[in-house]
Short mmCIF file of C-alpha atoms in Angstrom, two decimals:
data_model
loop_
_atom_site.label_atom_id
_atom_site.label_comp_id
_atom_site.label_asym_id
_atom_site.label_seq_id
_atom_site.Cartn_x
_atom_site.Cartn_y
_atom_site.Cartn_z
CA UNK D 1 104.68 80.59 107.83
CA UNK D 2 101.99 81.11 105.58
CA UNK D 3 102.10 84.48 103.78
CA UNK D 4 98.95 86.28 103.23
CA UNK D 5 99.16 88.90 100.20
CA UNK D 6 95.96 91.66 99.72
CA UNK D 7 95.65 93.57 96.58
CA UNK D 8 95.50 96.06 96.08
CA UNK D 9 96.60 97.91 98.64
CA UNK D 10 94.34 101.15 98.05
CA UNK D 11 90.66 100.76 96.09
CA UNK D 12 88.91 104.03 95.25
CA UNK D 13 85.07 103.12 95.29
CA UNK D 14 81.85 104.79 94.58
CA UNK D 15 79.07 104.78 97.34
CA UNK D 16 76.79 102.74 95.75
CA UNK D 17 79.39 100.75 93.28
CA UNK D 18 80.70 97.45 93.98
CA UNK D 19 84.58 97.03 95.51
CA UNK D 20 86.17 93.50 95.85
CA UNK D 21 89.41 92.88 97.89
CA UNK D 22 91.41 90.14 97.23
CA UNK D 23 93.65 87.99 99.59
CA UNK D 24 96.24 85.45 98.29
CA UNK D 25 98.17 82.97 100.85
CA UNK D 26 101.44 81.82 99.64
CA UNK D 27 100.09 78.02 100.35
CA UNK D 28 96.76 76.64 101.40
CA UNK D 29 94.46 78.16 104.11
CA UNK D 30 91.75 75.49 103.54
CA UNK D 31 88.60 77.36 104.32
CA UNK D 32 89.98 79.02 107.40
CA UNK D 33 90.28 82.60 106.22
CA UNK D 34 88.36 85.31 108.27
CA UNK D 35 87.59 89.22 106.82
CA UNK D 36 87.84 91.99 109.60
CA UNK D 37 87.09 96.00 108.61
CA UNK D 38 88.61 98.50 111.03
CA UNK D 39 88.28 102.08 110.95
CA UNK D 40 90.27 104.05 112.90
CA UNK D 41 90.60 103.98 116.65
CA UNK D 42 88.80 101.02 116.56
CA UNK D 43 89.19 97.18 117.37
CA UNK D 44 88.97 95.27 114.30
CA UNK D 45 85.52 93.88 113.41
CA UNK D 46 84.72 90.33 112.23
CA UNK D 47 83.12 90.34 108.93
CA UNK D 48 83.70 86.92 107.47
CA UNK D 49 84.70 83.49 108.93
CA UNK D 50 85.00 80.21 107.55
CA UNK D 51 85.61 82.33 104.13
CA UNK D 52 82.04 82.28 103.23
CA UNK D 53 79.94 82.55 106.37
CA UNK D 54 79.25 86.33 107.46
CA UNK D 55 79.34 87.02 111.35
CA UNK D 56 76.47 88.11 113.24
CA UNK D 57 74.74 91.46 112.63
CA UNK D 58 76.88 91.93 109.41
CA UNK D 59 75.10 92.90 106.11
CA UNK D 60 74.25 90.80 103.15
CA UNK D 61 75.91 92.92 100.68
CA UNK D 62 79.62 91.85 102.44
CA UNK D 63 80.21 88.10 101.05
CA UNK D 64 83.39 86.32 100.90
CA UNK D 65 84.13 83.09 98.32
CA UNK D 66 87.25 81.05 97.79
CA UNK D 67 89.57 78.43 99.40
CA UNK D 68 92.87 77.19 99.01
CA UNK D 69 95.21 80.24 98.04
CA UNK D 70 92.44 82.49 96.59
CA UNK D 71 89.80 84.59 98.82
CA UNK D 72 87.59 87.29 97.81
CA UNK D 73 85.51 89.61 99.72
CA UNK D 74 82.98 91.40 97.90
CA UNK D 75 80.85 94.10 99.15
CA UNK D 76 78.23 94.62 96.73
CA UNK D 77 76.82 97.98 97.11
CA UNK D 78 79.27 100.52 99.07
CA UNK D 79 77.66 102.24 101.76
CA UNK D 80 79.49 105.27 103.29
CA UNK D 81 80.04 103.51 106.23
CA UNK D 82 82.03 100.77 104.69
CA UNK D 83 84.84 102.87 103.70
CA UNK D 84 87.79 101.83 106.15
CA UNK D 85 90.75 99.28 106.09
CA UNK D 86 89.65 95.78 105.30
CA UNK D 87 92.56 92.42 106.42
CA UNK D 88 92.22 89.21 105.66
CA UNK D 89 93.67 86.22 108.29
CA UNK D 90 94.59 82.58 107.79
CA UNK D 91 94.03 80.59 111.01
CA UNK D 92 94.83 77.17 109.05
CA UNK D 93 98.41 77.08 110.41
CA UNK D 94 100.34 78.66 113.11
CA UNK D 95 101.69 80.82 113.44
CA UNK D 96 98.29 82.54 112.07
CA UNK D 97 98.97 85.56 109.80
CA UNK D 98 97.16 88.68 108.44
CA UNK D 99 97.62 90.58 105.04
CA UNK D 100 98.74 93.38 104.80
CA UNK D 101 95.21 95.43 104.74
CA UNK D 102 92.82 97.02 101.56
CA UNK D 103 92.32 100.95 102.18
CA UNK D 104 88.91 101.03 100.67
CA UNK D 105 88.81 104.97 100.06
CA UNK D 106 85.90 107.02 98.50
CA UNK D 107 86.33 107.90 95.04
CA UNK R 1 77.36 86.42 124.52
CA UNK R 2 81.20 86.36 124.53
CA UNK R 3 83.30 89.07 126.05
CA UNK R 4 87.29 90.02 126.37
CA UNK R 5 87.84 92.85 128.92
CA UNK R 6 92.09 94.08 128.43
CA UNK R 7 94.34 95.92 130.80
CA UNK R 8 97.43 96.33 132.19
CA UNK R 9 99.17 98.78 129.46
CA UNK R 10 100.63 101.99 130.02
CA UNK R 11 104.34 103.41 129.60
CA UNK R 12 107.46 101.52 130.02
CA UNK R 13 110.83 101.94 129.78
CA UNK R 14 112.87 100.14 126.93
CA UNK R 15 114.13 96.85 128.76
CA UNK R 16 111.00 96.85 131.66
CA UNK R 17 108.37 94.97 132.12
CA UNK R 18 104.47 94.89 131.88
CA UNK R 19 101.97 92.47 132.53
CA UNK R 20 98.88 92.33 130.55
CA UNK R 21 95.47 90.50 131.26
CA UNK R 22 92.26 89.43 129.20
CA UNK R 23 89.82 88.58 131.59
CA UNK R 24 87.11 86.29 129.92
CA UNK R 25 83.33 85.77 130.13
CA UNK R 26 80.54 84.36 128.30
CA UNK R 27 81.49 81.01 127.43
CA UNK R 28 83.53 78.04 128.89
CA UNK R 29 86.68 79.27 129.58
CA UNK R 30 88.68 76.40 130.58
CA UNK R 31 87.63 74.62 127.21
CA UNK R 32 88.86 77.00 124.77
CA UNK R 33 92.45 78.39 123.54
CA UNK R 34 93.23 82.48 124.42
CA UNK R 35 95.25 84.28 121.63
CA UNK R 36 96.69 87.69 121.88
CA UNK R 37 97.08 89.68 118.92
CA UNK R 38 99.09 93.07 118.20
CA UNK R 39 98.94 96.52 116.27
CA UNK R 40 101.71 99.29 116.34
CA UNK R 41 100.68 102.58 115.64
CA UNK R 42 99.62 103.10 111.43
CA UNK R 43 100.77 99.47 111.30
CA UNK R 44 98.84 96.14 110.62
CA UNK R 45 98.31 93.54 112.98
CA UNK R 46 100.53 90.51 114.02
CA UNK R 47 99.66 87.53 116.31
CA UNK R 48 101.84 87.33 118.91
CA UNK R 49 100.94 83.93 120.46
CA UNK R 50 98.39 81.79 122.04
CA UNK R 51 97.93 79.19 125.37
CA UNK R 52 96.24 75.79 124.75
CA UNK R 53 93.81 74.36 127.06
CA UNK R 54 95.05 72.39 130.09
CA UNK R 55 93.21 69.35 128.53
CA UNK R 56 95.57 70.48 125.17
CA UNK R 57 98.66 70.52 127.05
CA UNK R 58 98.72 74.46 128.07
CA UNK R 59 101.44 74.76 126.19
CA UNK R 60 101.96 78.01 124.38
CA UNK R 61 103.19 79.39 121.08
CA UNK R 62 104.65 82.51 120.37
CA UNK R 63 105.60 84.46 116.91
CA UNK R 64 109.68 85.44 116.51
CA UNK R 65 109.85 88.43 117.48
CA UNK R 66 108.55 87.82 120.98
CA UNK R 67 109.93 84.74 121.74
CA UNK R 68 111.80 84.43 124.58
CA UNK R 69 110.51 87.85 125.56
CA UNK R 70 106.79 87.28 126.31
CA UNK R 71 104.94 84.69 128.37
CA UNK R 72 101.48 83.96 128.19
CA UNK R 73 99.65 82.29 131.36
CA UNK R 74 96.65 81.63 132.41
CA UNK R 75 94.11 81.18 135.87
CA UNK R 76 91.24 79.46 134.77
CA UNK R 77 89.75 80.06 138.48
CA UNK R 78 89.66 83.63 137.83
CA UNK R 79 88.93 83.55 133.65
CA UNK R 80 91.96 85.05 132.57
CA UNK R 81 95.12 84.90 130.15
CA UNK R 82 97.72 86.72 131.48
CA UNK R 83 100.82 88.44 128.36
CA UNK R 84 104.27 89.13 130.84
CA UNK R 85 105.83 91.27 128.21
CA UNK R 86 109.65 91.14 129.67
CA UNK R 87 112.40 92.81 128.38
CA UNK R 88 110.22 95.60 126.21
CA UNK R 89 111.50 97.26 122.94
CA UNK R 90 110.22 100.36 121.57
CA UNK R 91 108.88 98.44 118.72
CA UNK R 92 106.60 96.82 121.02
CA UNK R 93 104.18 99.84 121.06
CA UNK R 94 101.14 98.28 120.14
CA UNK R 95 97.97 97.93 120.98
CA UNK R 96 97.35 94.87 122.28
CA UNK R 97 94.14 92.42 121.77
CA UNK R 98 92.68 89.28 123.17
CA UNK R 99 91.14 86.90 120.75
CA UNK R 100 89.17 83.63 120.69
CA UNK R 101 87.54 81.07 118.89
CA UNK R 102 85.07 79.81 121.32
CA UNK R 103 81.79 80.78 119.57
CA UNK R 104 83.38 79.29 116.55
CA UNK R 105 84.10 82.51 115.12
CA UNK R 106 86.63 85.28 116.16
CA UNK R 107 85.31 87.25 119.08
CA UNK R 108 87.66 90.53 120.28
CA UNK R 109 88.34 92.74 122.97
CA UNK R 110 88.66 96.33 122.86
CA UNK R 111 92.39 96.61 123.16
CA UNK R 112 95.03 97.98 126.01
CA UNK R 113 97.72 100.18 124.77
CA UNK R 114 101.54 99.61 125.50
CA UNK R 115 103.54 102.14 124.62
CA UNK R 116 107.20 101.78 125.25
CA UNK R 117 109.53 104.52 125.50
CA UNK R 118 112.52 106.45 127.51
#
């Protein structure tokens, strides 16, 4: 089983500053990482697919970059809607696994 | 436009039995794999398993801690992926999700809550 690893756990984030999340897998995910934010009583939503491509109606200023073990999800400009719980999933090998989750919480 | 439409939770005894479903629309059904996916309460979220096309077999896979214990099925005739949750613990209180990959990314249903308790 693949282990998927987020740090940190809890990022405290200006509106308007930059936050990025990482995601580590414990061995390689190939491209096949997705992003999801969720805020509470909510269904996660799909932010990032492929690792790179962003999913419809999503904003420019989320991007994600990497491949292997290493993923990164950068959100360049924090809105205040963008502060929620952010989890990264390998679907490269079942059984397909999700970190842990980023809190991104306003500073 | 993809959707996943849930139900079938609701309370249950420790040891019963629920059946969930994730009826399907917006793309070919019979082509594409059906994955259900969990979250207990303040918790993260876990797959719990997934059924193959009938062209890929049908065959399922499940994670551990529901092996054994949960069944996935599905009706193609009627769109939907059924999750027979046998033999319930309380740590299967979840919210339970639908999930597929036919648009080539992730699409998501809203959810159905189990909870399971005496």
């Amino acid at each position: 089983e693949i282990v998927m690893t987020q740090s940190p756990a809890t990022l405290s984030v200006s509106p308007g500053e930059r936050a990025t999340l990482s995601c580590r897998a414990s061995q390689s995910a190939s491209n096949k990482l997705a992003w999801y934010q969720q805020k509470p009583g909510q269904a996660p939503r799909l932010l990032i697919y492929g690792a790179s491509t962003r999913a419809t109606g999503i904003p420019a200023r989320f991007s994600g970059s990497g491949s292997g073990t290493e993923f990164t999800l950068t959100i360049s400009s924090l809105q205040s809607e963008d502060f929620a719980i952010y989890y990264c999933q390998q679907y490269n090998n079942w059984p397909y696994t999700f970190g842990q989750g980023t809190k991104l919480e306003i500073k | 436009e993809v959707q996943l439409v849930e139900s079938g939770g609701g309370l249950v005894k420790p040891g019963g039995s629920l059946r969930l479903s994730c009826t399907a629309s917006g793309f070919i059904f019979t082509d594409n794999y059906i994955h259900w996916v969990r979250q207990a309460p303040g918790k993260g979220l876990e797959w719990v398993g997934h059924i193959k096309t009938k062209t890929a077999g049908g065959t399922t896979d499940y994670t551990a801690p529901v092996k054994g214990r949960f069944t996935i099925l599905r009706d193609d005739s009627k769109n939907t992926v059924y999750l027979q949750m046998n033999s319930l613990r309380i740590d299967d209180t979840a919210i339970y999700y639908c999930t597929t990959f036919a648009s080539g990314w992730w699409d998501w249903g809203q959810g159905t809550l189990v909870t399971v308790s005496s």
